[in-house]
Short mmCIF file of C-alpha atoms in Angstrom, two decimals:
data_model
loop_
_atom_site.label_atom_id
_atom_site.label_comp_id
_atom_site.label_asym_id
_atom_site.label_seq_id
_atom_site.Cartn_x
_atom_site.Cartn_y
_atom_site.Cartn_z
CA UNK A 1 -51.97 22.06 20.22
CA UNK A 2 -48.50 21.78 22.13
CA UNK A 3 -45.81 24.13 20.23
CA UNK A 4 -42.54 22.88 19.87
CA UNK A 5 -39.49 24.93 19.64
CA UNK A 6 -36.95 23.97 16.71
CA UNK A 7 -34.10 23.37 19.55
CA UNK A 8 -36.70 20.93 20.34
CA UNK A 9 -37.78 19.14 17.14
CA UNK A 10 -33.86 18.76 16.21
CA UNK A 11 -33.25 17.12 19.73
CA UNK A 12 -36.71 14.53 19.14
CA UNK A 13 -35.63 13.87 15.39
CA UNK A 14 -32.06 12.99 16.94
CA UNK A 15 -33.36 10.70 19.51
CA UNK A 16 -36.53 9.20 17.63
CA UNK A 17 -33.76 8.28 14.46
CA UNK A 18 -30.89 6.54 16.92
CA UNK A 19 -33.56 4.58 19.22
CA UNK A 20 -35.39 3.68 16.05
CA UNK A 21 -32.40 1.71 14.29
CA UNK A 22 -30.64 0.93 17.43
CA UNK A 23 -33.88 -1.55 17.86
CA UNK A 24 -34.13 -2.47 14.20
CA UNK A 25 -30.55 -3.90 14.24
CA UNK A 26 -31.06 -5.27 17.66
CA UNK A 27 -33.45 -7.68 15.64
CA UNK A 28 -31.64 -9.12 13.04
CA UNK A 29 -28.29 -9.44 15.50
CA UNK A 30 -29.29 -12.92 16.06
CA UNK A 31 -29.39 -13.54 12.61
CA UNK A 32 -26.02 -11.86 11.93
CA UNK A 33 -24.26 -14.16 14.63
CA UNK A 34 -25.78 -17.30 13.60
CA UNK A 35 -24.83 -16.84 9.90
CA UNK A 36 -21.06 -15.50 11.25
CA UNK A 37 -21.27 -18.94 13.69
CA UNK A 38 -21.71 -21.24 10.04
CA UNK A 39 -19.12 -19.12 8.60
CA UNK A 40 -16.54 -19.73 11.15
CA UNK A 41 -17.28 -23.60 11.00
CA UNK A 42 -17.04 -23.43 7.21
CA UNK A 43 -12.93 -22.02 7.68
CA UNK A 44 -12.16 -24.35 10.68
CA UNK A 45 -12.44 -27.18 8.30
CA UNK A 46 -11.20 -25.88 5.55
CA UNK A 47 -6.84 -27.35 5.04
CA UNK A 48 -4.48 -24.96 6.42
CA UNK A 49 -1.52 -23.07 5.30
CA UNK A 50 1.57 -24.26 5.72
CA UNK A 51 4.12 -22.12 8.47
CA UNK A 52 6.98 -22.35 6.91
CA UNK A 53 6.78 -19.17 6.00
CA UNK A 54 8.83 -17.89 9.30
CA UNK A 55 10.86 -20.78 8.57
CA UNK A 56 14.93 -19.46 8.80
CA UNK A 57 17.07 -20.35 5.46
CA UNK A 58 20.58 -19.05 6.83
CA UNK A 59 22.09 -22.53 5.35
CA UNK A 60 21.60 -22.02 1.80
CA UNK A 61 24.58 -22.63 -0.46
CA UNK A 62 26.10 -19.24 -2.12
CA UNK A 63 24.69 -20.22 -5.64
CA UNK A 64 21.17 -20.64 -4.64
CA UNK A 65 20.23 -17.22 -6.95
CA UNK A 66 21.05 -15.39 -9.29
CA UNK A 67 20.91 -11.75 -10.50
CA UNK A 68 18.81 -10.83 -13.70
CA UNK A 69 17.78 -7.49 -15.39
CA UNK A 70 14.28 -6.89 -15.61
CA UNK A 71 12.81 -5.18 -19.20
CA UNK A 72 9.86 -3.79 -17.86
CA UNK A 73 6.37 -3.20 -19.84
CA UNK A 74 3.04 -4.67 -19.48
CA UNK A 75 3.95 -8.02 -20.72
CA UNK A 76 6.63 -8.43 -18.32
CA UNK A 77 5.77 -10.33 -15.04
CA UNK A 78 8.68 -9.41 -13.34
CA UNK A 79 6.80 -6.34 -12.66
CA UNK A 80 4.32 -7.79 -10.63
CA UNK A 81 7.24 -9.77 -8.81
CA UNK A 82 8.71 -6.83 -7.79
CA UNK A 83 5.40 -5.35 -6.26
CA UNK A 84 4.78 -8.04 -4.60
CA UNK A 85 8.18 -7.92 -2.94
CA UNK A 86 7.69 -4.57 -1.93
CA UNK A 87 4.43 -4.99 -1.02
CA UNK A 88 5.72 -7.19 2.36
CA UNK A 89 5.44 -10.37 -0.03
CA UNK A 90 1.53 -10.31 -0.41
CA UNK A 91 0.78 -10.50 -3.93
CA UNK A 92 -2.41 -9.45 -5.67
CA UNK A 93 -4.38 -13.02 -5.17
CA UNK A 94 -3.65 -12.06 -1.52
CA UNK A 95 -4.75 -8.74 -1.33
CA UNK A 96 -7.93 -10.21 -2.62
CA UNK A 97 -8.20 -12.69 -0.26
CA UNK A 98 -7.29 -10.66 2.98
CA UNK A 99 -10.19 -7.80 1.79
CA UNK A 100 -12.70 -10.41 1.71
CA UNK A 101 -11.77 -11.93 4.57
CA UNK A 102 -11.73 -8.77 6.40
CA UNK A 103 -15.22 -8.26 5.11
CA UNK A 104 -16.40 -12.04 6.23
CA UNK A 105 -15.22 -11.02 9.67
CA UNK A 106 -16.38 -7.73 10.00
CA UNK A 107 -19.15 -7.00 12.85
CA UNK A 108 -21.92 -5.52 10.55
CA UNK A 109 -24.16 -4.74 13.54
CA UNK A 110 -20.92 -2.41 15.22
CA UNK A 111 -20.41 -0.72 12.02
CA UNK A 112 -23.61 0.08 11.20
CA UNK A 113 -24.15 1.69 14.62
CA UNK A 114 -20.82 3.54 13.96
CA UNK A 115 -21.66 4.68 10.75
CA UNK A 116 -24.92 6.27 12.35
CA UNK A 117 -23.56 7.88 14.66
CA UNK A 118 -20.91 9.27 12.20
CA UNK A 119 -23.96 11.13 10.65
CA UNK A 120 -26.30 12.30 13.29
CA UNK A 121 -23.63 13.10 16.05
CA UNK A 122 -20.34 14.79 13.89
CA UNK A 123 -21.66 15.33 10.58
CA UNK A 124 -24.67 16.51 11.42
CA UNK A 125 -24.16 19.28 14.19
CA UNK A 126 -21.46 20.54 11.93
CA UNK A 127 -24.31 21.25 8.86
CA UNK A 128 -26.90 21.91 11.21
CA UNK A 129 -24.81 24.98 13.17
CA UNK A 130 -23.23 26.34 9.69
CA UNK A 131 -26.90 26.33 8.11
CA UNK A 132 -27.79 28.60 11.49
CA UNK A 133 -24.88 30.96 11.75
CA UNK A 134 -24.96 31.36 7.49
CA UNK A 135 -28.64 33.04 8.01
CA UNK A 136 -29.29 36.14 6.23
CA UNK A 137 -30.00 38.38 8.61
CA UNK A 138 -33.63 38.86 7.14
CA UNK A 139 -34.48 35.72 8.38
CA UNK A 140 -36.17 35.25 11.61
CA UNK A 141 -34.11 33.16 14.69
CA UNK A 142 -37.29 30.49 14.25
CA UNK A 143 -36.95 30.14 11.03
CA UNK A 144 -33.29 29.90 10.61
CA UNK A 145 -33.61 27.42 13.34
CA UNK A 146 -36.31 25.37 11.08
CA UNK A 147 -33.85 25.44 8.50
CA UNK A 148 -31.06 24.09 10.63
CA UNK A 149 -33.06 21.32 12.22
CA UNK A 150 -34.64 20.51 8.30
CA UNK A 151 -30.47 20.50 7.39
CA UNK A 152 -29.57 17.85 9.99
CA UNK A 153 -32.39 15.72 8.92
CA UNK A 154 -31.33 15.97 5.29
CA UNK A 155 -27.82 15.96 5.47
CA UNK A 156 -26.82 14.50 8.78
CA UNK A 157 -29.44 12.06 9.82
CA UNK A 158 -29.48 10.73 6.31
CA UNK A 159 -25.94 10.01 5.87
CA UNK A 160 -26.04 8.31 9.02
CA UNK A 161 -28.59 6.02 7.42
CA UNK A 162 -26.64 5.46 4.41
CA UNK A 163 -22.90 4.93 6.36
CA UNK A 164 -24.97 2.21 8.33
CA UNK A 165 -27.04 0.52 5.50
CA UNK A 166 -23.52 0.21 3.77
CA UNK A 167 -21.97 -0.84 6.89
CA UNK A 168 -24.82 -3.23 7.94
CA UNK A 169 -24.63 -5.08 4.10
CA UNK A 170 -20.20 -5.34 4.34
CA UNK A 171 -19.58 -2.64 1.95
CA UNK A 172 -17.72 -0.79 4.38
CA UNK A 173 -14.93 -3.15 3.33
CA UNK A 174 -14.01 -2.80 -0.80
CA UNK A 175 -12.91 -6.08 -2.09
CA UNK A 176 -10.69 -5.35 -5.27
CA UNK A 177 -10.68 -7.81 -7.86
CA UNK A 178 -7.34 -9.61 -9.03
CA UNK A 179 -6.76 -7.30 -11.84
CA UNK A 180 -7.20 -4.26 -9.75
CA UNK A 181 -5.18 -4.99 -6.89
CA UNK A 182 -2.30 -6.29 -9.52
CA UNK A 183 -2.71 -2.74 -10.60
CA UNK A 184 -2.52 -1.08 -7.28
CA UNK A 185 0.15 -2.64 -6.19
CA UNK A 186 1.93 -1.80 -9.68
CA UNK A 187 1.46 1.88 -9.16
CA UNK A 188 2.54 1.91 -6.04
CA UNK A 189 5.77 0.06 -6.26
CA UNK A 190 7.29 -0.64 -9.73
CA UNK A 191 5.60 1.53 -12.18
CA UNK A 192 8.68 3.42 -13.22
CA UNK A 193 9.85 -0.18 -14.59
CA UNK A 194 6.19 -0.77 -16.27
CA UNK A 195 6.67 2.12 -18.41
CA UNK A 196 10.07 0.81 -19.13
CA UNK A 197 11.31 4.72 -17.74
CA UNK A 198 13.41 2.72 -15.13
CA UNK A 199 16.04 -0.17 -15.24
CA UNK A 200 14.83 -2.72 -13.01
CA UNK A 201 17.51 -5.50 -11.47
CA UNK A 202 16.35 -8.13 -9.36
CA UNK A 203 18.39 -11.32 -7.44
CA UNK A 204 15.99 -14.34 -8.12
CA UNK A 205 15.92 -18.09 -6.69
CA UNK A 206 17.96 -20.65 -9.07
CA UNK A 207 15.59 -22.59 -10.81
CA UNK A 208 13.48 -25.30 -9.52
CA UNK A 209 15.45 -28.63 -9.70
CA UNK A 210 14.96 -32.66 -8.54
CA UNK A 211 18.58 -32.14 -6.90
CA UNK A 212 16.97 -29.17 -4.18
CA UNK A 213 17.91 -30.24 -0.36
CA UNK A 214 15.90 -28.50 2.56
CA UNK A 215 16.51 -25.65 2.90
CA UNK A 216 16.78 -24.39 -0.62
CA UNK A 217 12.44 -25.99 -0.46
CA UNK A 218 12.16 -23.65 2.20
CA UNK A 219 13.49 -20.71 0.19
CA UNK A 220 10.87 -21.42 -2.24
CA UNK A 221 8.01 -21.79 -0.04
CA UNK A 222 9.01 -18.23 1.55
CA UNK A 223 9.37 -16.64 -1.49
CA UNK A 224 6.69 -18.28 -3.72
CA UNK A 225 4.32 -15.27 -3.69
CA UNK A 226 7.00 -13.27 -5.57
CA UNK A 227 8.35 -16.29 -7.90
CA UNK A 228 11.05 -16.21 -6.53
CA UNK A 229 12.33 -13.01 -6.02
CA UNK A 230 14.34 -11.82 -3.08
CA UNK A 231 15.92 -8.54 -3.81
CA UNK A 232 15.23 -5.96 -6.30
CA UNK A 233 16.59 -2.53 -7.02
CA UNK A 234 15.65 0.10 -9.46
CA UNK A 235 17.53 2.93 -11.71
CA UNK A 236 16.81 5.59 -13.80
CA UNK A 237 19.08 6.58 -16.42
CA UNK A 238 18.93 11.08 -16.06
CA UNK A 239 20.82 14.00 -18.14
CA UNK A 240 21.38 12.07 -20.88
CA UNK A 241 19.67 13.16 -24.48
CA UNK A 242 18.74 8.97 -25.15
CA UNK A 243 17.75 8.69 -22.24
CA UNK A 244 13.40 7.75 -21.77
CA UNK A 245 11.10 10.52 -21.84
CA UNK A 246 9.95 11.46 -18.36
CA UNK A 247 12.87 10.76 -16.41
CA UNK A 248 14.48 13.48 -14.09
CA UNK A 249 16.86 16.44 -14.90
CA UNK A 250 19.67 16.82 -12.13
CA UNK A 251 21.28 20.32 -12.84
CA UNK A 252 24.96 20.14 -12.70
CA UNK A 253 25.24 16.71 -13.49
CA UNK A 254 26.35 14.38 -16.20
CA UNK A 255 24.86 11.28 -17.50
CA UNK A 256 24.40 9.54 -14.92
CA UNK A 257 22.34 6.50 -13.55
CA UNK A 258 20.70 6.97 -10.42
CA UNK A 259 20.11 3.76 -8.00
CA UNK A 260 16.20 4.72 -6.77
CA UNK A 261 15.22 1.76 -4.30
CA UNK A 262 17.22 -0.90 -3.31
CA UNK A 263 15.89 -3.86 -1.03
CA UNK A 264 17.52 -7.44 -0.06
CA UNK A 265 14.92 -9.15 2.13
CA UNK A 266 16.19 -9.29 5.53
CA UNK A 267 16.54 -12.92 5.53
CA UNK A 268 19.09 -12.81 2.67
CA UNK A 269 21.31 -9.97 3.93
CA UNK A 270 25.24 -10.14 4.55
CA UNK A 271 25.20 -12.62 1.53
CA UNK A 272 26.91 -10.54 -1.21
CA UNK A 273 23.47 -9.77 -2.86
CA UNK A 274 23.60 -6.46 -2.97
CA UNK A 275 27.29 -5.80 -4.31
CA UNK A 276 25.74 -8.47 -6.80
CA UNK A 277 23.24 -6.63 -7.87
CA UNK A 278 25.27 -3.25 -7.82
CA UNK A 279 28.27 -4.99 -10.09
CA UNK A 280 25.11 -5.60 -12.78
CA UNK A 281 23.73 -2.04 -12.77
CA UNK A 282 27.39 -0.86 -13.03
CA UNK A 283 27.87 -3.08 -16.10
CA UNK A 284 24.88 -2.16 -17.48
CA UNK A 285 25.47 1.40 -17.41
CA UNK A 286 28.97 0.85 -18.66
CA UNK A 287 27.33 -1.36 -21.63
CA UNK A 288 24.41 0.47 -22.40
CA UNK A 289 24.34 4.03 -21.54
CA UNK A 290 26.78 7.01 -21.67
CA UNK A 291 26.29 7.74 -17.69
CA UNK A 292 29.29 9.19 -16.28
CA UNK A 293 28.29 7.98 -13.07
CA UNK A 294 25.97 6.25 -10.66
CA UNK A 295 24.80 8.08 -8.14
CA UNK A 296 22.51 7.61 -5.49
CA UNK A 297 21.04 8.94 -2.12
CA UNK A 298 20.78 7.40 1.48
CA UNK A 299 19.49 8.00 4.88
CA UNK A 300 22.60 9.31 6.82
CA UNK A 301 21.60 7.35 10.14
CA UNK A 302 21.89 4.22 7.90
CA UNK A 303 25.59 3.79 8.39
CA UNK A 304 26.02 -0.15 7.55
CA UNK A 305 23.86 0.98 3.92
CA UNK A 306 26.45 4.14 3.90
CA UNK A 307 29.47 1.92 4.68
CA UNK A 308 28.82 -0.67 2.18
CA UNK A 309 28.64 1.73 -0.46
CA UNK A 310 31.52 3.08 0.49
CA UNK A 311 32.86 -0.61 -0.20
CA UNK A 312 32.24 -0.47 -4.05
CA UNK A 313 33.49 2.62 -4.88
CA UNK A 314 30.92 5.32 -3.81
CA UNK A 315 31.84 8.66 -2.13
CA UNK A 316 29.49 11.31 -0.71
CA UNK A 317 29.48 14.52 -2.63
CA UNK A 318 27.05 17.83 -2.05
CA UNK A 319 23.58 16.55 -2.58
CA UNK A 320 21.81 18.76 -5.65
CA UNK A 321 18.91 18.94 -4.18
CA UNK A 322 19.51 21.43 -1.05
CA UNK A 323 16.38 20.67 0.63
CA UNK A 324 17.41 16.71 1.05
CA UNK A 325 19.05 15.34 4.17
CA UNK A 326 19.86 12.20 2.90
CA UNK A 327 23.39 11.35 1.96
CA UNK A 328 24.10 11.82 -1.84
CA UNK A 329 26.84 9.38 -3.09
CA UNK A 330 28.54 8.77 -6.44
CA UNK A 331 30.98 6.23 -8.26
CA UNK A 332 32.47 7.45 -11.28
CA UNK A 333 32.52 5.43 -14.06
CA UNK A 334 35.67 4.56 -15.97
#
């Protein structure tokens, strides 16, 4: 009988396992490029998307929105406007629709391989070399190298197996279903207005009317994955006893409302949308709260953001929070 060191059996169990299912995939590849070939033909005829998209719509008359406050809550779809805004426009049927087209498109056979590879040539060197060197020192250098060979089959070999099965059947890719990318992309960018702890303000297209010319059609093919929506900002009223539970404490500070994020699509700037929008949060506080003050923070190498604060009343003051080195600016209210 031949003996076989354990350097030796880790080194055939590594070569046996990748020759092994590079073959076995190398077999059903056909298969995989004919079914990807029908799937391709299946798209090519389906009706396309319009471009107009990247149309410009510079020509717009100077009533062509307005600005609105936005409650908030879970029955409000503003929210989900707002996400999708900030979410470069795609809205939650969209992230649906680019995951499982990502998936449709994804080269199985590639990913599988990857996935193997991920086990048996990082993953499982790493287990099998910590398994040798965390020996007690009773055992014997065979048998702790037994143990690190039995390791990489276990742990390294076998995740391989399972990265590339999950590869192989397009799993590699998560497709999210419509309610839970609405609620990622909620989380991510307008949750402080879902639970109604932040003011949200957003400019909107006018309503939809027989009279539209051109370009205001364009506007609302741009923006009809956010309804409309073209700028938003958020605020959070802080320091104030009535104020909504779980909003901020600024030390040194009086009621105040703080202007968090503030975005005018770059299509719509130098159009007086975001003194618009300003001039509402400023009557709101005025109408609504006790604030003192708005305040709010900016990136100092943003000069034309810092200059057109400036323009409605803001002036830079020491920002509370030492560690920032952003710009903190306030308006008093009178």
């Amino acid at each position: 009988m031949v003996h076989l060191s354990p350097i030796a059996v880790m080194m055939i169990l590594v070569l046996t396992t990748t020759t092994l299912f590079s073959s076995s995939l190398a077999l059903v590849t056909p298969i995989v490029t004919e079914r990807r070939a029908a799937m391709v033909s299946l798209k090519m005829s389906s009706a396309t998307v319009p471009s107009s998209a990247t149309s410009s719509s510079s020509s717009a008359s100077p009533e062509f929105y307005t600005v609105q406050q936005v409650p908030g809550g879970e029955d409000d779809p503003r929210v989900v406007d707002i996400a999708t805004f900030r979410n470069e426009m795609i809205n939650p049927q969209a992230v649906v629709e680019r995951a499982q087209e990502k998936r449709d498109n994804l080269d199985t056979t590639k990913v599988a391989i990857d996935g193997l590879k991920v086990g048996v040539f990082q993953v499982g060197p790493a287990v099998a070399l910590a398994s040798y060197f965390s020996a007690p020192e009773t055992m014997t250098q065979d048998a702790a190298m037994m143990e690190a060979a039995t390791n990489y089959g276990l742990f390294g070999v076998g995740l391989g197996v399972i990265l590339a099965i999950n590869g192989y059947s397009g799993k590699s890719v998560y497709v999210p279903d419509v309610a839970e990318a609405t609620n990622r992309i909620v989380v991510d960018y307008s949750e402080g207005i879902l639970r109604q702890q932040d003011f949200g303000f957003v400019a909107v297209l006018n309503e939809n009317t027989d009279n539209d010319d051109e370009d205001m059609k364009k506007l609302r093919r741009i923006y009809r994955s956010t309804n409309g929506v073209i700028a938003t900002v958020d605020a959070q009223w802080r320091n104030s006893p009535n104020c909504p539970k779980g909003t901020k404490k600024i030390s040194n500070l009086p009621s105040h409302l703080h202007i968090k994020n503030m975005e005018v699509h770059y299509k719509q700037r130098s159009k007086g949308i975001g003194k618009a929008l300003l001039k509402m949060i400023e009557d709101h506080a005025k109408q609504n709260t006790d604030a003192e003050m708005l305040t709010l923070e900016v990136a100092g190498a943003n000069q034309p953001a810092v200059q057109l604060y400036r323009k409605v009343g803001f002036e830079p003051r020491e920002n509370p929070n030492w560690r920032s080195k952003n710009v903190f600016m306030v308006k008093e209210l009178k």
